[in-house]
PDB file of C-alpha atoms in Angstrom:
ATOM      1  CA  MET A   1       0.000   0.000   0.000  1.00 60.00           C
ATOM      2  CA  GLU A   2       1.245   3.472  -0.945  1.00 80.00           C
ATOM      3  CA  GLN A   3       2.208   5.471   2.140  1.00 85.00           C
ATOM      4  CA  THR A   4       0.830   8.929   2.757  1.00 92.00           C
ATOM      5  CA  VAL A   5       3.268  11.798   3.237  1.00 93.00           C
ATOM      6  CA  GLU A   6       2.367  11.841   6.924  1.00 93.00           C
ATOM      7  CA  GLN A   7       3.231   8.154   7.266  1.00 92.00           C
ATOM      8  CA  LYS A   8       6.536   8.739   5.488  1.00 93.00           C
ATOM      9  CA  LEU A   9       7.373  11.613   7.829  1.00 94.00           C
ATOM     10  CA  LYS A  10       6.473   9.544  10.890  1.00 94.00           C
ATOM     11  CA  ALA A  11       8.646   6.670   9.654  1.00 94.00           C
ATOM     12  CA  LEU A  12      11.566   9.038   9.082  1.00 95.00           C
ATOM     13  CA  TYR A  13      11.137  10.695  12.467  1.00 95.00           C
ATOM     14  CA  GLU A  14      10.918   7.280  14.186  1.00 94.00           C
ATOM     15  CA  LEU A  15      14.149   6.192  12.526  1.00 96.00           C
ATOM     16  CA  GLN A  16      15.826   9.467  13.495  1.00 95.00           C
ATOM     17  CA  THR A  17      14.711   9.014  17.122  1.00 95.00           C
ATOM     18  CA  ILE A  18      16.237   5.517  17.243  1.00 95.00           C
ATOM     19  CA  HIS A  19      19.478   6.677  15.620  1.00 96.00           C
ATOM     20  CA  THR A  20      19.719   9.587  18.059  1.00 94.00           C
ATOM     21  CA  LYS A  21      19.515   7.155  20.979  1.00 94.00           C
ATOM     22  CA  ILE A  22      22.255   5.011  19.394  1.00 94.00           C
ATOM     23  CA  ASP A  23      24.387   8.127  18.830  1.00 93.00           C
ATOM     24  CA  ARG A  24      24.032   9.106  22.503  1.00 90.00           C
ATOM     25  CA  ILE A  25      25.160   5.662  23.647  1.00 89.00           C
ATOM     26  CA  ARG A  26      28.195   5.871  21.378  1.00 87.00           C
ATOM     27  CA  GLN A  27      28.935   9.388  22.605  1.00 86.00           C
ATOM     28  CA  VAL A  28      29.109   7.986  26.141  1.00 81.00           C
ATOM     29  CA  ARG A  29      31.925   5.726  24.947  1.00 83.00           C
ATOM     30  CA  GLY A  30      33.346   8.818  23.293  1.00 82.00           C
ATOM     31  CA  GLU A  31      36.923   8.537  22.125  1.00 85.00           C
ATOM     32  CA  LEU A  32      37.685   5.519  24.315  1.00 89.00           C
ATOM     33  CA  PRO A  33      37.896   2.939  21.471  1.00 90.00           C
ATOM     34  CA  MET A  34      40.323   5.207  19.576  1.00 90.00           C
ATOM     35  CA  GLU A  35      42.313   5.887  22.749  1.00 93.00           C
ATOM     36  CA  VAL A  36      42.578   2.138  23.398  1.00 95.00           C
ATOM     37  CA  ALA A  37      43.728   1.536  19.802  1.00 95.00           C
ATOM     38  CA  ASP A  38      46.305   4.354  20.041  1.00 96.00           C
ATOM     39  CA  LEU A  39      47.659   2.991  23.330  1.00 96.00           C
ATOM     40  CA  GLU A  40      47.879  -0.512  21.851  1.00 97.00           C
ATOM     41  CA  ASP A  41      49.916   0.954  18.974  1.00 97.00           C
ATOM     42  CA  ASP A  42      52.151   2.784  21.490  1.00 97.00           C
ATOM     43  CA  VAL A  43      52.721  -0.410  23.476  1.00 97.00           C
ATOM     44  CA  ALA A  44      53.556  -2.400  20.337  1.00 97.00           C
ATOM     45  CA  GLY A  45      55.914   0.352  19.154  1.00 97.00           C
ATOM     46  CA  LEU A  46      57.709   0.531  22.497  1.00 97.00           C
ATOM     47  CA  GLU A  47      58.059  -3.248  22.678  1.00 97.00           C
ATOM     48  CA  THR A  48      59.623  -3.270  19.213  1.00 97.00           C
ATOM     49  CA  ARG A  49      61.951  -0.418  20.191  1.00 97.00           C
ATOM     50  CA  ILE A  50      62.973  -2.166  23.413  1.00 97.00           C
ATOM     51  CA  GLN A  51      63.763  -5.371  21.522  1.00 97.00           C
ATOM     52  CA  LYS A  52      65.865  -3.384  19.050  1.00 97.00           C
ATOM     53  CA  ILE A  53      67.816  -1.575  21.794  1.00 97.00           C
ATOM     54  CA  LYS A  54      68.348  -4.872  23.645  1.00 97.00           C
ATOM     55  CA  ALA A  55      69.724  -6.447  20.460  1.00 97.00           C
ATOM     56  CA  GLU A  56      72.038  -3.447  19.966  1.00 97.00           C
ATOM     57  CA  LEU A  57      73.270  -3.725  23.582  1.00 97.00           C
ATOM     58  CA  ASP A  58      73.936  -7.445  23.074  1.00 97.00           C
ATOM     59  CA  ASP A  59      75.906  -6.659  19.902  1.00 97.00           C
ATOM     60  CA  VAL A  60      78.022  -4.080  21.747  1.00 97.00           C
ATOM     61  CA  GLU A  61      78.671  -6.555  24.598  1.00 97.00           C
ATOM     62  CA  ASP A  62      79.783  -9.089  21.980  1.00 97.00           C
ATOM     63  CA  GLU A  63      82.127  -6.487  20.465  1.00 97.00           C
ATOM     64  CA  ILE A  64      83.662  -5.839  23.894  1.00 97.00           C
ATOM     65  CA  VAL A  65      84.262  -9.571  24.390  1.00 97.00           C
ATOM     66  CA  THR A  66      85.851  -9.754  20.927  1.00 97.00           C
ATOM     67  CA  ARG A  67      88.121  -6.787  21.690  1.00 97.00           C
ATOM     68  CA  LYS A  68      89.169  -8.277  25.052  1.00 97.00           C
ATOM     69  CA  ASN A  69      90.063 -11.517  23.300  1.00 97.00           C
ATOM     70  CA  LEU A  70      92.114  -9.547  20.747  1.00 97.00           C
ATOM     71  CA  ILE A  71      93.961  -7.848  23.612  1.00 97.00           C
ATOM     72  CA  LYS A  72      94.748 -11.243  25.187  1.00 97.00           C
ATOM     73  CA  GLU A  73      96.027 -12.530  21.858  1.00 97.00           C
ATOM     74  CA  ALA A  74      98.174  -9.435  21.353  1.00 97.00           C
ATOM     75  CA  GLN A  75      99.571  -9.693  24.883  1.00 96.00           C
ATOM     76  CA  ALA A  76     100.411 -13.354  24.283  1.00 97.00           C
ATOM     77  CA  ASN A  77     102.114 -12.439  21.003  1.00 96.00           C
ATOM     78  CA  ILE A  78     104.141  -9.744  22.744  1.00 95.00           C
ATOM     79  CA  LYS A  79     105.409 -12.249  25.307  1.00 96.00           C
ATOM     80  CA  LYS A  80     106.281 -14.661  22.510  1.00 95.00           C
ATOM     81  CA  TYR A  81     108.147 -11.959  20.557  1.00 94.00           C
ATOM     82  CA  GLU A  82     109.947 -10.755  23.698  1.00 93.00           C
ATOM     83  CA  THR A  83     111.201 -14.311  24.242  1.00 93.00           C
ATOM     84  CA  GLN A  84     112.358 -14.416  20.631  1.00 93.00           C
ATOM     85  CA  LEU A  85     114.331 -11.183  21.130  1.00 90.00           C
ATOM     86  CA  ASN A  86     116.677 -13.052  23.442  1.00 87.00           C
ATOM     87  CA  GLU A  87     117.457 -15.480  20.666  1.00 88.00           C
ATOM     88  CA  VAL A  88     118.083 -13.106  17.728  1.00 87.00           C
ATOM     89  CA  LYS A  89     121.362 -13.393  15.865  1.00 86.00           C
ATOM     90  CA  ASN A  90     121.433 -10.100  13.990  1.00 91.00           C
ATOM     91  CA  ASN A  91     120.022  -6.583  13.946  1.00 92.00           C
ATOM     92  CA  ARG A  92     117.636  -7.329  11.088  1.00 92.00           C
ATOM     93  CA  GLU A  93     115.851 -10.031  13.098  1.00 92.00           C
ATOM     94  CA  TYR A  94     115.849  -7.773  16.161  1.00 93.00           C
ATOM     95  CA  ASP A  95     114.243  -4.892  14.235  1.00 94.00           C
ATOM     96  CA  ALA A  96     111.620  -7.187  12.663  1.00 94.00           C
ATOM     97  CA  ILE A  97     110.591  -8.651  16.026  1.00 94.00           C
ATOM     98  CA  SER A  98     110.600  -5.213  17.672  1.00 95.00           C
ATOM     99  CA  LYS A  99     108.302  -3.994  14.880  1.00 96.00           C
ATOM    100  CA  GLU A 100     105.888  -6.865  15.569  1.00 95.00           C
ATOM    101  CA  ILE A 101     105.880  -6.009  19.287  1.00 95.00           C
ATOM    102  CA  GLU A 102     105.106  -2.386  18.405  1.00 96.00           C
ATOM    103  CA  ILE A 103     102.239  -3.449  16.090  1.00 96.00           C
ATOM    104  CA  GLN A 104     100.759  -5.693  18.787  1.00 96.00           C
ATOM    105  CA  GLY A 105     101.001  -2.804  21.273  1.00 96.00           C
ATOM    106  CA  LEU A 106      99.150  -0.506  18.852  1.00 97.00           C
ATOM    107  CA  ASP A 107      96.471  -3.168  18.383  1.00 96.00           C
ATOM    108  CA  ILE A 108      96.033  -3.291  22.163  1.00 96.00           C
ATOM    109  CA  GLN A 109      95.658   0.503  22.303  1.00 97.00           C
ATOM    110  CA  VAL A 110      93.056   0.465  19.507  1.00 97.00           C
ATOM    111  CA  SER A 111      91.084  -2.298  21.240  1.00 97.00           C
ATOM    112  CA  GLU A 112      91.235  -0.494  24.601  1.00 97.00           C
ATOM    113  CA  LYS A 113      89.999   2.695  22.932  1.00 97.00           C
ATOM    114  CA  LYS A 114      87.155   0.763  21.288  1.00 97.00           C
ATOM    115  CA  ILE A 115      86.220  -0.837  24.629  1.00 97.00           C
ATOM    116  CA  ARG A 116      85.982   2.639  26.214  1.00 97.00           C
ATOM    117  CA  GLU A 117      83.798   3.835  23.332  1.00 97.00           C
ATOM    118  CA  TYR A 118      81.604   0.769  23.662  1.00 97.00           C
ATOM    119  CA  GLY A 119      81.330   1.484  27.391  1.00 96.00           C
ATOM    120  CA  PHE A 120      80.012   4.997  26.689  1.00 97.00           C
ATOM    121  CA  GLU A 121      77.638   3.558  24.097  1.00 97.00           C
ATOM    122  CA  ILE A 122      76.328   0.976  26.575  1.00 97.00           C
ATOM    123  CA  THR A 123      75.738   3.696  29.185  1.00 97.00           C
ATOM    124  CA  SER A 124      73.819   5.828  26.684  1.00 97.00           C
ATOM    125  CA  LYS A 125      71.778   2.950  25.260  1.00 97.00           C
ATOM    126  CA  THR A 126      71.037   1.602  28.735  1.00 97.00           C
ATOM    127  CA  GLN A 127      69.535   4.951  29.746  1.00 97.00           C
ATOM    128  CA  ILE A 128      67.365   4.910  26.606  1.00 97.00           C
ATOM    129  CA  TYR A 129      66.461   1.275  27.277  1.00 97.00           C
ATOM    130  CA  GLU A 130      65.450   1.955  30.877  1.00 97.00           C
ATOM    131  CA  LYS A 131      63.368   4.990  29.855  1.00 97.00           C
ATOM    132  CA  ALA A 132      61.627   2.909  27.182  1.00 97.00           C
ATOM    133  CA  LEU A 133      60.851   0.234  29.800  1.00 97.00           C
ATOM    134  CA  ALA A 134      59.412   2.876  32.142  1.00 97.00           C
ATOM    135  CA  ASP A 135      57.356   4.346  29.275  1.00 97.00           C
ATOM    136  CA  LEU A 136      56.119   0.856  28.405  1.00 97.00           C
ATOM    137  CA  ASP A 137      54.986   0.208  31.985  1.00 97.00           C
ATOM    138  CA  LEU A 138      53.169   3.553  31.996  1.00 97.00           C
ATOM    139  CA  ARG A 139      51.489   2.912  28.635  1.00 96.00           C
ATOM    140  CA  LYS A 140      50.447  -0.586  29.701  1.00 97.00           C
ATOM    141  CA  SER A 141      48.971   0.827  32.895  1.00 97.00           C
ATOM    142  CA  ASP A 142      47.063   3.472  30.916  1.00 97.00           C
ATOM    143  CA  LEU A 143      45.916   0.817  28.434  1.00 96.00           C
ATOM    144  CA  ASP A 144      44.627  -1.472  31.187  1.00 97.00           C
ATOM    145  CA  ALA A 145      42.722   1.434  32.758  1.00 96.00           C
ATOM    146  CA  LYS A 146      41.201   2.513  29.434  1.00 94.00           C
ATOM    147  CA  LYS A 147      40.256  -1.073  28.550  1.00 95.00           C
ATOM    148  CA  GLU A 148      38.577  -1.499  31.919  1.00 94.00           C
ATOM    149  CA  GLU A 149      36.706   1.784  31.495  1.00 91.00           C
ATOM    150  CA  LEU A 150      35.634   0.849  27.959  1.00 91.00           C
ATOM    151  CA  GLY A 151      34.616  -2.627  29.081  1.00 91.00           C
ATOM    152  CA  THR A 152      32.441  -1.222  31.872  1.00 90.00           C
ATOM    153  CA  ILE A 153      30.709   1.260  29.560  1.00 88.00           C
ATOM    154  CA  THR A 154      30.262  -1.352  26.822  1.00 87.00           C
ATOM    155  CA  ALA A 155      28.777  -3.852  29.276  1.00 88.00           C
ATOM    156  CA  GLU A 156      26.314  -1.220  30.500  1.00 85.00           C
ATOM    157  CA  THR A 157      25.162  -0.163  27.031  1.00 88.00           C
ATOM    158  CA  GLU A 158      25.758  -3.174  24.760  1.00 87.00           C
ATOM    159  CA  LYS A 159      22.331  -4.765  25.259  1.00 90.00           C
ATOM    160  CA  GLU A 160      20.479  -1.483  24.757  1.00 92.00           C
ATOM    161  CA  GLU A 161      22.524  -0.624  21.677  1.00 92.00           C
ATOM    162  CA  THR A 162      21.929  -4.069  20.144  1.00 92.00           C
ATOM    163  CA  GLU A 163      18.189  -3.693  20.657  1.00 94.00           C
ATOM    164  CA  LEU A 164      18.191  -0.192  19.163  1.00 95.00           C
ATOM    165  CA  VAL A 165      20.205  -1.306  16.123  1.00 94.00           C
ATOM    166  CA  ALA A 166      17.618  -4.052  15.527  1.00 95.00           C
ATOM    167  CA  GLN A 167      14.826  -1.479  15.861  1.00 95.00           C
ATOM    168  CA  ALA A 168      16.604   0.807  13.382  1.00 95.00           C
ATOM    169  CA  GLU A 169      16.913  -2.012  10.848  1.00 94.00           C
ATOM    170  CA  LYS A 170      13.205  -2.763  11.226  1.00 94.00           C
ATOM    171  CA  ALA A 171      12.273   0.929  10.926  1.00 93.00           C
ATOM    172  CA  THR A 172      14.420   1.223   7.789  1.00 94.00           C
ATOM    173  CA  GLY A 173      12.137  -1.286   6.091  1.00 90.00           C
ATOM    174  CA  ASN A 174       9.235   1.179   6.362  1.00 87.00           C
ATOM    175  CA  ILE A 175      11.016   3.867   4.322  1.00 92.00           C
ATOM    176  CA  GLU A 176      11.250   3.981   0.547  1.00 91.00           C
ATOM    177  CA  GLU A 177      14.736   3.770  -0.893  1.00 92.00           C
ATOM    178  CA  ARG A 178      14.812   7.315  -2.298  1.00 93.00           C
ATOM    179  CA  LEU A 179      13.944   8.872   1.060  1.00 93.00           C
ATOM    180  CA  LEU A 180      16.298   6.536   2.927  1.00 95.00           C
ATOM    181  CA  THR A 181      19.187   7.540   0.664  1.00 94.00           C
ATOM    182  CA  ALA A 182      18.457  11.233   1.293  1.00 94.00           C
ATOM    183  CA  TYR A 183      18.129  10.588   5.032  1.00 95.00           C
ATOM    184  CA  ASN A 184      21.470   8.736   5.234  1.00 95.00           C
ATOM    185  CA  ARG A 185      23.212  11.460   3.243  1.00 94.00           C
ATOM    186  CA  LEU A 186      21.868  14.143   5.582  1.00 94.00           C
ATOM    187  CA  ARG A 187      22.976  12.164   8.648  1.00 94.00           C
ATOM    188  CA  GLN A 188      26.474  11.714   7.275  1.00 93.00           C
ATOM    189  CA  ASN A 189      26.829  15.417   6.509  1.00 91.00           C
ATOM    190  CA  ALA A 190      25.411  16.645   9.833  1.00 89.00           C
ATOM    191  CA  LYS A 191      27.833  16.886  12.769  1.00 82.00           C
ATOM    192  CA  ASN A 192      25.134  15.873  15.233  1.00 89.00           C
ATOM    193  CA  GLY A 193      23.715  13.143  12.976  1.00 93.00           C
ATOM    194  CA  LEU A 194      20.317  14.847  12.747  1.00 95.00           C
ATOM    195  CA  ALA A 195      18.579  14.438   9.405  1.00 96.00           C
ATOM    196  CA  VAL A 196      14.994  14.914  10.637  1.00 96.00           C
ATOM    197  CA  VAL A 197      14.297  17.771  13.076  1.00 96.00           C
ATOM    198  CA  THR A 198      11.342  19.538  14.629  1.00 94.00           C
ATOM    199  CA  ILE A 199      10.333  23.187  14.653  1.00 93.00           C
ATOM    200  CA  GLN A 200      11.194  24.811  17.980  1.00 92.00           C
ATOM    201  CA  ARG A 201      10.403  28.443  18.764  1.00 91.00           C
ATOM    202  CA  ASP A 202       9.617  29.074  15.110  1.00 93.00           C
ATOM    203  CA  SER A 203      13.078  27.829  14.108  1.00 95.00           C
ATOM    204  CA  CYS A 204      14.730  24.729  12.671  1.00 94.00           C
ATOM    205  CA  SER A 205      16.084  22.766  15.651  1.00 93.00           C
ATOM    206  CA  GLY A 206      18.952  21.584  13.458  1.00 93.00           C
ATOM    207  CA  CYS A 207      20.493  24.885  12.390  1.00 92.00           C
ATOM    208  CA  PHE A 208      18.353  27.292  14.504  1.00 94.00           C
ATOM    209  CA  ASN A 209      17.440  29.488  11.532  1.00 95.00           C
ATOM    210  CA  GLN A 210      13.954  30.958  11.611  1.00 95.00           C
ATOM    211  CA  ILE A 211      11.208  29.363   9.527  1.00 94.00           C
ATOM    212  CA  PRO A 212       8.583  31.650   7.914  1.00 94.00           C
ATOM    213  CA  PRO A 213       5.016  31.273   9.298  1.00 94.00           C
ATOM    214  CA  GLN A 214       3.568  30.056   5.993  1.00 94.00           C
ATOM    215  CA  ARG A 215       6.245  27.351   5.741  1.00 94.00           C
ATOM    216  CA  GLN A 216       5.492  26.311   9.318  1.00 94.00           C
ATOM    217  CA  SER A 217       1.837  25.990   8.380  1.00 94.00           C
ATOM    218  CA  ASP A 218       2.725  23.778   5.407  1.00 94.00           C
ATOM    219  CA  ILE A 219       4.852  21.571   7.664  1.00 94.00           C
ATOM    220  CA  ARG A 220       1.990  21.126  10.161  1.00 93.00           C
ATOM    221  CA  GLN A 221      -0.367  20.032   7.377  1.00 94.00           C
ATOM    222  CA  ARG A 222       1.952  17.090   6.566  1.00 93.00           C
ATOM    223  CA  LYS A 223       0.962  17.124   2.917  1.00 93.00           C
ATOM    224  CA  LYS A 224       4.498  17.181   1.531  1.00 93.00           C
ATOM    225  CA  ILE A 225       8.055  16.622   2.710  1.00 94.00           C
ATOM    226  CA  ILE A 226       9.628  19.990   3.445  1.00 95.00           C
ATOM    227  CA  VAL A 227      13.301  20.633   4.128  1.00 95.00           C
ATOM    228  CA  CYS A 228      14.987  23.550   5.861  1.00 94.00           C
ATOM    229  CA  GLU A 229      16.059  26.185   3.338  1.00 93.00           C
ATOM    230  CA  HIS A 230      19.288  26.746   5.280  1.00 92.00           C
ATOM    231  CA  CYS A 231      20.584  23.281   6.291  1.00 93.00           C
ATOM    232  CA  GLY A 232      18.523  20.930   4.107  1.00 94.00           C
ATOM    233  CA  ARG A 233      17.232  18.834   7.027  1.00 95.00           C
ATOM    234  CA  ILE A 234      13.756  17.306   6.824  1.00 95.00           C
ATOM    235  CA  LEU A 235      11.327  19.243   9.009  1.00 96.00           C
ATOM    236  CA  VAL A 236       8.439  17.891  11.101  1.00 95.00           C
ATOM    237  CA  ASP A 237       6.090  19.733  13.432  1.00 93.00           C
ATOM    238  CA  GLU A 238       6.361  19.606  17.221  1.00 90.00           C
ATOM    239  CA  GLN A 239       3.062  17.739  17.486  1.00 89.00           C
ATOM    240  CA  MET A 240       4.561  14.799  15.585  1.00 88.00           C
ATOM    241  CA  ALA A 241       7.371  14.640  18.117  1.00 83.00           C
ATOM    242  CA  LEU A 242       4.812  14.575  20.962  1.00 85.00           C
ATOM    243  CA  GLU A 243       2.797  11.858  19.226  1.00 83.00           C
ATOM    244  CA  ALA A 244       5.966   9.793  18.801  1.00 77.00           C
ATOM    245  CA  GLU A 245       6.777  10.125  22.508  1.00 76.00           C
ATOM    246  CA  GLU A 246       3.269   9.085  23.520  1.00 69.00           C
ATOM    247  CA  ALA A 247       3.426   6.095  21.203  1.00 61.00           C
TER     248      ALA A 247
END
């Protein structure tokens, strides 16, 4: 059966009322889901950073061990060459062995310098590592608190929201596709999600611009779908809102 304009307006206003209730529930949750997601990203990022710093510290420790081993080898070589000095038979052999001792000594100095540099690097990286660990603990604490808060709010509103979503789907079936498309477009473009609004104090309750008396009269007659000249929202009279509340 073909719907009258009044029936179409009532169906649109009913759907808007349901969607407004859903919007309010989601506003209660506010930015919590996004905050939880952001904190989860922060935690994952810090954990990756900590693993990277730990790997770098391990590499530096390995380099120190390598350098210490090189020093031991050089010291052993020096002792060996010093023993050989006592057995040389000419100046040429003496100079060659002395040169080797000098080279081993320089190698020791280079390794000792590197060990000092690695020590400074470990100190610096350890400070960064410890700060990252502290930041991770803080982020995890914040995440746990936000998750708990979100869980509490979700538990309180989940059943009501599910019921309202089902009601909205049912109400959608009473609206012709052309009007539903226009309604959804208006809701998407409106900051407050209002596509269907009432007249309040001679003004559109969506944008608060005044509506001329003759246009108000046309709206009350419910003979055609009228939109606000300023914001494009669908307008219904206050009496329809009262009838919807009583129903």
